[in-house]
Amino acid sequence: MPFQRIVIAVGRPEEATHPAALKAALAEFISTLIFVFAGQGSGLAFSKLTHNSPTSPAALIIASLAHGFALFVGVSTGANISGGHLNPAVTFGALVGGNITLLRGILYWIAQLLGALVANLLLKFVITDVVISGFSLSAGVGVWEALVFEIVMTFGLVYTVYATAIDPKKGELGVIAPIAIGFIVAANILVGGPFTGASMNPAVAFGPAVVAGSWAQHWIYWAGPLIGGGLAGIVYELFFIGFTHEPLPAAEY
């Protein structure tokens, strides 16, 4: 059977102001704010409790759990309204796979970035004795190693989103999509956290960068996730959604 051609839809101009699209964007803003406030806030809380002690294995585990739980909740709250992307890389993966229009994608990106920014501004307001810092590479980690880290981790994230939430054949598997997405992010933080901070999400990196005024190597946290998310969208759409097949007769198994 031939592969289905991937088509990226721009969308009609009126979509940008359609009530359904605006509601979806608002849901992305709120859900991203919830996710980032809890995830980023957990790191600030740990720093306060430990008097700004250096990063430790305990801090890594706390960050992993907090982000995993918060993303599970964030995706769940937005799933029925916007799809629960909460991440420009997830939206980009859906876009290149032909599962969202460009205009709606732009609305989502704006909402996600604003949600992350507002979350960090709120954290700065309520936590006055801990400094918010942007994402940065650990000592000894080069930019290309960091870029590959972010590409691979985000590929895994968006591939999971496709398999559990976007694939029309997902069936009852869709019920566990939010927790599966939270689990892969939590696991990737345990792997990549000590090296790049394991962003996997340009919005997550954007918020603290603006508040802290820290833009060193910030491009990595855009390029890596967008490349990884885009690749995952193309691969899953081409090989597992676009490529249709008939099941073999039982006798030929």
Short mmCIF file of N, CA, C and O in Angstrom, two decimals, residues 76-171:
data_model
loop_
_atom_site.label_atom_id
_atom_site.label_comp_id
_atom_site.label_asym_id
_atom_site.label_seq_id
_atom_site.Cartn_x
_atom_site.Cartn_y
_atom_site.Cartn_z
N SER A 76 -4.38 16.46 31.04
CA SER A 76 -5.76 16.03 31.32
C SER A 76 -6.73 17.20 31.27
O SER A 76 -7.84 17.07 30.74
N THR A 77 -6.34 18.35 31.81
CA THR A 77 -7.25 19.49 31.85
C THR A 77 -7.50 20.10 30.47
O THR A 77 -8.56 20.68 30.22
N GLY A 78 -6.53 19.95 29.58
CA GLY A 78 -6.68 20.54 28.25
C GLY A 78 -7.08 19.59 27.15
O GLY A 78 -7.44 20.02 26.05
N ALA A 79 -7.05 18.29 27.43
CA ALA A 79 -7.22 17.29 26.38
C ALA A 79 -8.53 17.43 25.61
O ALA A 79 -8.55 17.35 24.38
N ASN A 80 -9.63 17.64 26.31
CA ASN A 80 -10.93 17.69 25.64
C ASN A 80 -11.24 19.02 24.98
O ASN A 80 -12.25 19.15 24.28
N ILE A 81 -10.38 20.02 25.20
CA ILE A 81 -10.63 21.36 24.64
C ILE A 81 -9.64 21.67 23.52
O ILE A 81 -10.02 22.06 22.43
N SER A 82 -8.36 21.47 23.80
CA SER A 82 -7.33 21.83 22.83
C SER A 82 -6.47 20.66 22.39
O SER A 82 -5.66 20.79 21.47
N GLY A 83 -6.64 19.52 23.04
CA GLY A 83 -5.75 18.40 22.79
C GLY A 83 -4.67 18.30 23.84
O GLY A 83 -3.95 17.30 23.91
N GLY A 84 -4.53 19.33 24.67
CA GLY A 84 -3.56 19.30 25.76
C GLY A 84 -2.12 19.22 25.29
O GLY A 84 -1.36 18.37 25.75
N HIS A 85 -1.71 20.13 24.41
CA HIS A 85 -0.33 20.12 23.92
C HIS A 85 0.65 20.64 24.97
O HIS A 85 1.65 19.99 25.27
N LEU A 86 0.44 21.86 25.46
CA LEU A 86 1.26 22.49 26.51
C LEU A 86 2.72 22.66 26.10
O LEU A 86 3.59 22.86 26.96
N ASN A 87 3.01 22.56 24.82
CA ASN A 87 4.40 22.50 24.40
C ASN A 87 4.48 22.85 22.91
O ASN A 87 3.86 22.16 22.08
N PRO A 88 5.21 23.90 22.54
CA PRO A 88 5.34 24.24 21.12
C PRO A 88 5.89 23.10 20.27
O PRO A 88 5.57 23.00 19.08
N ALA A 89 6.72 22.24 20.86
CA ALA A 89 7.27 21.12 20.10
C ALA A 89 6.20 20.08 19.79
O ALA A 89 6.20 19.48 18.71
N VAL A 90 5.27 19.86 20.72
CA VAL A 90 4.16 18.94 20.47
C VAL A 90 3.26 19.51 19.38
O VAL A 90 2.83 18.81 18.46
N THR A 91 2.98 20.81 19.47
CA THR A 91 2.16 21.46 18.45
C THR A 91 2.84 21.39 17.09
O THR A 91 2.19 21.15 16.06
N PHE A 92 4.16 21.59 17.05
CA PHE A 92 4.89 21.53 15.79
C PHE A 92 4.85 20.11 15.23
O PHE A 92 4.69 19.92 14.01
N GLY A 93 4.99 19.11 16.10
CA GLY A 93 4.90 17.73 15.64
C GLY A 93 3.53 17.42 15.05
O GLY A 93 3.41 16.74 14.03
N ALA A 94 2.47 17.95 15.69
CA ALA A 94 1.12 17.76 15.16
C ALA A 94 0.94 18.50 13.84
O ALA A 94 0.26 18.02 12.93
N LEU A 95 1.59 19.66 13.71
CA LEU A 95 1.49 20.46 12.49
C LEU A 95 2.13 19.75 11.30
O LEU A 95 1.51 19.63 10.24
N VAL A 96 3.36 19.28 11.46
CA VAL A 96 4.05 18.65 10.33
C VAL A 96 3.41 17.30 9.98
O VAL A 96 3.57 16.81 8.87
N GLY A 97 2.67 16.72 10.92
CA GLY A 97 1.95 15.49 10.63
C GLY A 97 0.58 15.74 10.03
O GLY A 97 -0.15 14.79 9.73
N GLY A 98 0.22 17.01 9.86
CA GLY A 98 -1.05 17.35 9.26
C GLY A 98 -2.24 17.23 10.20
O GLY A 98 -3.37 17.09 9.76
N ASN A 99 -1.99 17.33 11.52
CA ASN A 99 -3.06 17.14 12.48
C ASN A 99 -3.53 18.43 13.14
O ASN A 99 -4.36 18.39 14.05
N ILE A 100 -2.99 19.56 12.70
CA ILE A 100 -3.45 20.86 13.19
C ILE A 100 -3.07 21.88 12.12
O ILE A 100 -2.08 21.71 11.40
N THR A 101 -3.87 22.92 11.97
CA THR A 101 -3.54 23.94 10.97
C THR A 101 -2.47 24.88 11.49
O THR A 101 -2.26 25.01 12.71
N LEU A 102 -1.81 25.55 10.58
CA LEU A 102 -0.76 26.49 10.96
C LEU A 102 -1.33 27.64 11.80
O LEU A 102 -0.72 28.04 12.80
N LEU A 103 -2.48 28.16 11.41
CA LEU A 103 -3.06 29.28 12.15
C LEU A 103 -3.41 28.89 13.58
O LEU A 103 -3.13 29.64 14.52
N ARG A 104 -4.02 27.73 13.75
CA ARG A 104 -4.32 27.29 15.10
C ARG A 104 -3.04 26.99 15.86
O ARG A 104 -2.93 27.27 17.06
N GLY A 105 -2.05 26.46 15.16
CA GLY A 105 -0.76 26.20 15.80
C GLY A 105 -0.11 27.46 16.33
O GLY A 105 0.45 27.48 17.43
N ILE A 106 -0.21 28.54 15.56
CA ILE A 106 0.35 29.82 16.01
C ILE A 106 -0.38 30.31 17.27
O ILE A 106 0.25 30.80 18.22
N LEU A 107 -1.71 30.16 17.29
CA LEU A 107 -2.46 30.51 18.49
C LEU A 107 -1.99 29.71 19.69
O LEU A 107 -1.82 30.24 20.80
N TYR A 108 -1.77 28.42 19.48
CA TYR A 108 -1.28 27.56 20.56
C TYR A 108 0.10 28.01 21.04
O TYR A 108 0.36 28.07 22.25
N TRP A 109 0.99 28.31 20.09
CA TRP A 109 2.35 28.72 20.48
C TRP A 109 2.32 29.99 21.32
O TRP A 109 3.02 30.09 22.33
N ILE A 110 1.54 30.95 20.91
CA ILE A 110 1.43 32.20 21.67
C ILE A 110 0.89 31.92 23.07
O ILE A 110 1.42 32.41 24.08
N ALA A 111 -0.15 31.10 23.15
CA ALA A 111 -0.77 30.77 24.44
C ALA A 111 0.21 30.02 25.34
O ALA A 111 0.30 30.31 26.56
N GLN A 112 0.95 29.08 24.79
CA GLN A 112 1.90 28.30 25.57
C GLN A 112 3.03 29.17 26.12
O GLN A 112 3.41 29.06 27.30
N LEU A 113 3.56 30.05 25.27
CA LEU A 113 4.64 30.93 25.71
C LEU A 113 4.16 31.90 26.78
O LEU A 113 4.86 32.14 27.78
N LEU A 114 2.96 32.44 26.59
CA LEU A 114 2.41 33.35 27.59
C LEU A 114 2.11 32.62 28.90
O LEU A 114 2.35 33.16 29.99
N GLY A 115 1.61 31.40 28.81
CA GLY A 115 1.32 30.62 30.01
C GLY A 115 2.59 30.36 30.82
O GLY A 115 2.59 30.50 32.05
N ALA A 116 3.67 29.99 30.13
CA ALA A 116 4.93 29.74 30.81
C ALA A 116 5.50 31.03 31.41
O ALA A 116 6.04 31.03 32.52
N LEU A 117 5.37 32.13 30.67
CA LEU A 117 5.88 33.41 31.16
C LEU A 117 5.12 33.87 32.40
O LEU A 117 5.72 34.27 33.41
N VAL A 118 3.80 33.81 32.35
CA VAL A 118 2.99 34.23 33.49
C VAL A 118 3.27 33.35 34.70
O VAL A 118 3.34 33.83 35.84
N ALA A 119 3.45 32.05 34.48
CA ALA A 119 3.77 31.15 35.59
C ALA A 119 5.06 31.58 36.28
O ALA A 119 5.14 31.60 37.53
N ASN A 120 6.08 31.92 35.50
CA ASN A 120 7.35 32.35 36.08
C ASN A 120 7.25 33.71 36.76
O ASN A 120 7.90 33.94 37.78
N LEU A 121 6.45 34.60 36.20
CA LEU A 121 6.24 35.90 36.85
C LEU A 121 5.53 35.72 38.18
O LEU A 121 5.87 36.39 39.17
N LEU A 122 4.56 34.83 38.23
CA LEU A 122 3.87 34.55 39.49
C LEU A 122 4.83 33.94 40.51
O LEU A 122 4.80 34.29 41.70
N LEU A 123 5.67 33.03 40.05
CA LEU A 123 6.65 32.42 40.95
C LEU A 123 7.63 33.47 41.49
O LEU A 123 7.98 33.45 42.67
N LYS A 124 8.04 34.38 40.63
CA LYS A 124 8.95 35.44 41.08
C LYS A 124 8.28 36.33 42.12
O LYS A 124 8.93 36.80 43.06
N PHE A 125 6.97 36.52 41.97
CA PHE A 125 6.24 37.38 42.90
C PHE A 125 6.05 36.70 44.26
O PHE A 125 6.19 37.33 45.31
N VAL A 126 5.71 35.42 44.25
CA VAL A 126 5.38 34.74 45.51
C VAL A 126 6.60 34.15 46.21
O VAL A 126 6.56 33.91 47.42
N ILE A 127 7.67 33.91 45.47
CA ILE A 127 8.90 33.36 46.08
C ILE A 127 9.99 34.41 45.90
O ILE A 127 10.64 34.49 44.86
N THR A 128 10.19 35.19 46.92
CA THR A 128 11.07 36.36 46.79
C THR A 128 12.51 36.09 47.20
O THR A 128 13.40 36.88 46.87
N ASP A 129 12.75 34.99 47.90
CA ASP A 129 14.10 34.76 48.41
C ASP A 129 14.86 33.68 47.65
O ASP A 129 15.91 33.22 48.08
N VAL A 130 14.32 33.24 46.51
CA VAL A 130 15.02 32.29 45.64
C VAL A 130 15.03 32.87 44.24
O VAL A 130 14.00 33.30 43.73
N VAL A 131 16.19 32.88 43.62
CA VAL A 131 16.35 33.48 42.30
C VAL A 131 15.96 32.49 41.21
O VAL A 131 16.40 31.33 41.22
N ILE A 132 15.13 32.95 40.28
CA ILE A 132 14.78 32.13 39.11
C ILE A 132 15.92 32.23 38.10
O ILE A 132 16.39 33.32 37.78
N SER A 133 16.34 31.10 37.61
CA SER A 133 17.42 31.07 36.62
C SER A 133 16.95 30.33 35.38
O SER A 133 16.08 29.46 35.45
N GLY A 134 17.53 30.69 34.24
CA GLY A 134 17.17 30.04 32.99
C GLY A 134 17.85 28.70 32.83
O GLY A 134 18.74 28.33 33.60
N PHE A 135 17.43 27.97 31.82
CA PHE A 135 18.07 26.69 31.52
C PHE A 135 19.49 26.93 31.03
O PHE A 135 19.76 27.90 30.32
N SER A 136 20.39 26.03 31.38
CA SER A 136 21.78 26.15 30.94
C SER A 136 22.41 24.77 30.88
O SER A 136 21.88 23.81 31.47
N LEU A 137 23.51 24.67 30.18
CA LEU A 137 24.21 23.40 30.05
C LEU A 137 25.13 23.19 31.25
O LEU A 137 25.73 24.13 31.76
N SER A 138 25.22 21.95 31.67
CA SER A 138 26.12 21.63 32.77
C SER A 138 27.57 21.69 32.29
O SER A 138 27.85 21.61 31.08
N ALA A 139 28.48 21.83 33.22
CA ALA A 139 29.91 21.88 32.88
C ALA A 139 30.32 20.61 32.13
O ALA A 139 29.95 19.50 32.52
N GLY A 140 31.05 20.79 31.06
CA GLY A 140 31.54 19.67 30.28
C GLY A 140 30.59 19.20 29.19
O GLY A 140 30.93 18.30 28.42
N VAL A 141 29.41 19.80 29.11
CA VAL A 141 28.44 19.42 28.07
C VAL A 141 28.53 20.41 26.92
O VAL A 141 28.34 21.62 27.10
N GLY A 142 28.85 19.93 25.72
CA GLY A 142 28.97 20.79 24.55
C GLY A 142 27.61 21.08 23.93
O GLY A 142 26.62 20.39 24.20
N VAL A 143 27.58 22.09 23.08
CA VAL A 143 26.29 22.50 22.50
C VAL A 143 25.71 21.41 21.60
O VAL A 143 24.49 21.22 21.57
N TRP A 144 26.57 20.68 20.88
CA TRP A 144 26.03 19.67 19.97
C TRP A 144 25.55 18.45 20.73
O TRP A 144 24.53 17.84 20.36
N GLU A 145 26.25 18.09 21.80
CA GLU A 145 25.75 17.01 22.64
C GLU A 145 24.41 17.39 23.26
O GLU A 145 23.48 16.58 23.31
N ALA A 146 24.30 18.64 23.72
CA ALA A 146 23.05 19.12 24.31
C ALA A 146 21.93 19.14 23.28
O ALA A 146 20.78 18.77 23.59
N LEU A 147 22.24 19.55 22.06
CA LEU A 147 21.23 19.59 21.01
C LEU A 147 20.69 18.20 20.73
O LEU A 147 19.47 17.99 20.62
N VAL A 148 21.59 17.22 20.63
CA VAL A 148 21.16 15.83 20.38
C VAL A 148 20.33 15.32 21.55
O VAL A 148 19.32 14.63 21.36
N PHE A 149 20.74 15.64 22.77
CA PHE A 149 19.97 15.26 23.95
C PHE A 149 18.53 15.75 23.82
O PHE A 149 17.56 14.98 24.00
N GLU A 150 18.37 17.04 23.53
CA GLU A 150 17.03 17.62 23.44
C GLU A 150 16.24 17.05 22.27
O GLU A 150 15.02 16.84 22.36
N ILE A 151 16.90 16.77 21.16
CA ILE A 151 16.23 16.17 20.02
C ILE A 151 15.68 14.79 20.38
O ILE A 151 14.51 14.48 20.14
N VAL A 152 16.53 13.95 20.96
CA VAL A 152 16.12 12.58 21.26
C VAL A 152 15.03 12.54 22.32
O VAL A 152 14.04 11.80 22.20
N MET A 153 15.20 13.33 23.38
CA MET A 153 14.19 13.34 24.44
C MET A 153 12.84 13.83 23.94
O MET A 153 11.79 13.26 24.27
N THR A 154 12.86 14.88 23.11
CA THR A 154 11.60 15.41 22.61
C THR A 154 10.99 14.48 21.57
O THR A 154 9.75 14.37 21.47
N PHE A 155 11.83 13.79 20.80
CA PHE A 155 11.31 12.78 19.88
C PHE A 155 10.50 11.74 20.66
O PHE A 155 9.38 11.38 20.27
N GLY A 156 11.06 11.26 21.77
CA GLY A 156 10.35 10.28 22.58
C GLY A 156 9.05 10.81 23.13
O GLY A 156 8.04 10.10 23.17
N LEU A 157 9.06 12.08 23.54
CA LEU A 157 7.85 12.70 24.07
C LEU A 157 6.77 12.80 23.00
O LEU A 157 5.62 12.37 23.23
N VAL A 158 7.08 13.37 21.85
CA VAL A 158 6.07 13.58 20.82
C VAL A 158 5.64 12.25 20.20
O VAL A 158 4.47 12.08 19.84
N TYR A 159 6.55 11.29 20.10
CA TYR A 159 6.17 9.96 19.62
C TYR A 159 5.12 9.35 20.56
O TYR A 159 4.15 8.73 20.12
N THR A 160 5.31 9.54 21.86
CA THR A 160 4.35 9.05 22.85
C THR A 160 3.00 9.76 22.69
O THR A 160 1.94 9.14 22.80
N VAL A 161 3.04 11.07 22.44
CA VAL A 161 1.80 11.83 22.22
C VAL A 161 1.06 11.26 21.01
O VAL A 161 -0.17 11.06 21.05
N TYR A 162 1.78 11.00 19.94
CA TYR A 162 1.14 10.45 18.74
C TYR A 162 0.54 9.08 19.03
O TYR A 162 -0.60 8.79 18.65
N ALA A 163 1.30 8.23 19.69
CA ALA A 163 0.85 6.85 19.90
C ALA A 163 -0.35 6.76 20.81
O ALA A 163 -1.23 5.91 20.62
N THR A 164 -0.43 7.64 21.81
CA THR A 164 -1.49 7.51 22.82
C THR A 164 -2.62 8.52 22.67
O THR A 164 -3.70 8.31 23.22
N ALA A 165 -2.38 9.62 21.95
CA ALA A 165 -3.40 10.67 21.89
C ALA A 165 -3.85 11.03 20.48
O ALA A 165 -5.02 11.35 20.26
N ILE A 166 -2.95 11.00 19.50
CA ILE A 166 -3.29 11.45 18.15
C ILE A 166 -3.71 10.31 17.23
O ILE A 166 -4.63 10.47 16.42
N ASP A 167 -3.05 9.18 17.31
CA ASP A 167 -3.35 8.05 16.43
C ASP A 167 -4.83 7.69 16.48
O ASP A 167 -5.36 7.38 17.56
N PRO A 168 -5.52 7.73 15.34
CA PRO A 168 -6.96 7.40 15.35
C PRO A 168 -7.24 5.95 15.74
O PRO A 168 -8.37 5.61 16.07
N LYS A 169 -6.22 5.10 15.73
CA LYS A 169 -6.40 3.69 16.11
C LYS A 169 -6.13 3.46 17.59
O LYS A 169 -6.11 2.30 18.03
N LYS A 170 -5.92 4.51 18.35
CA LYS A 170 -5.50 4.35 19.75
C LYS A 170 -6.53 3.63 20.60
O LYS A 170 -6.19 2.96 21.58
N GLY A 171 -7.81 3.79 20.29
CA GLY A 171 -8.85 3.12 21.05
C GLY A 171 -8.81 3.48 22.52
O GLY A 171 -8.64 4.64 22.90
#
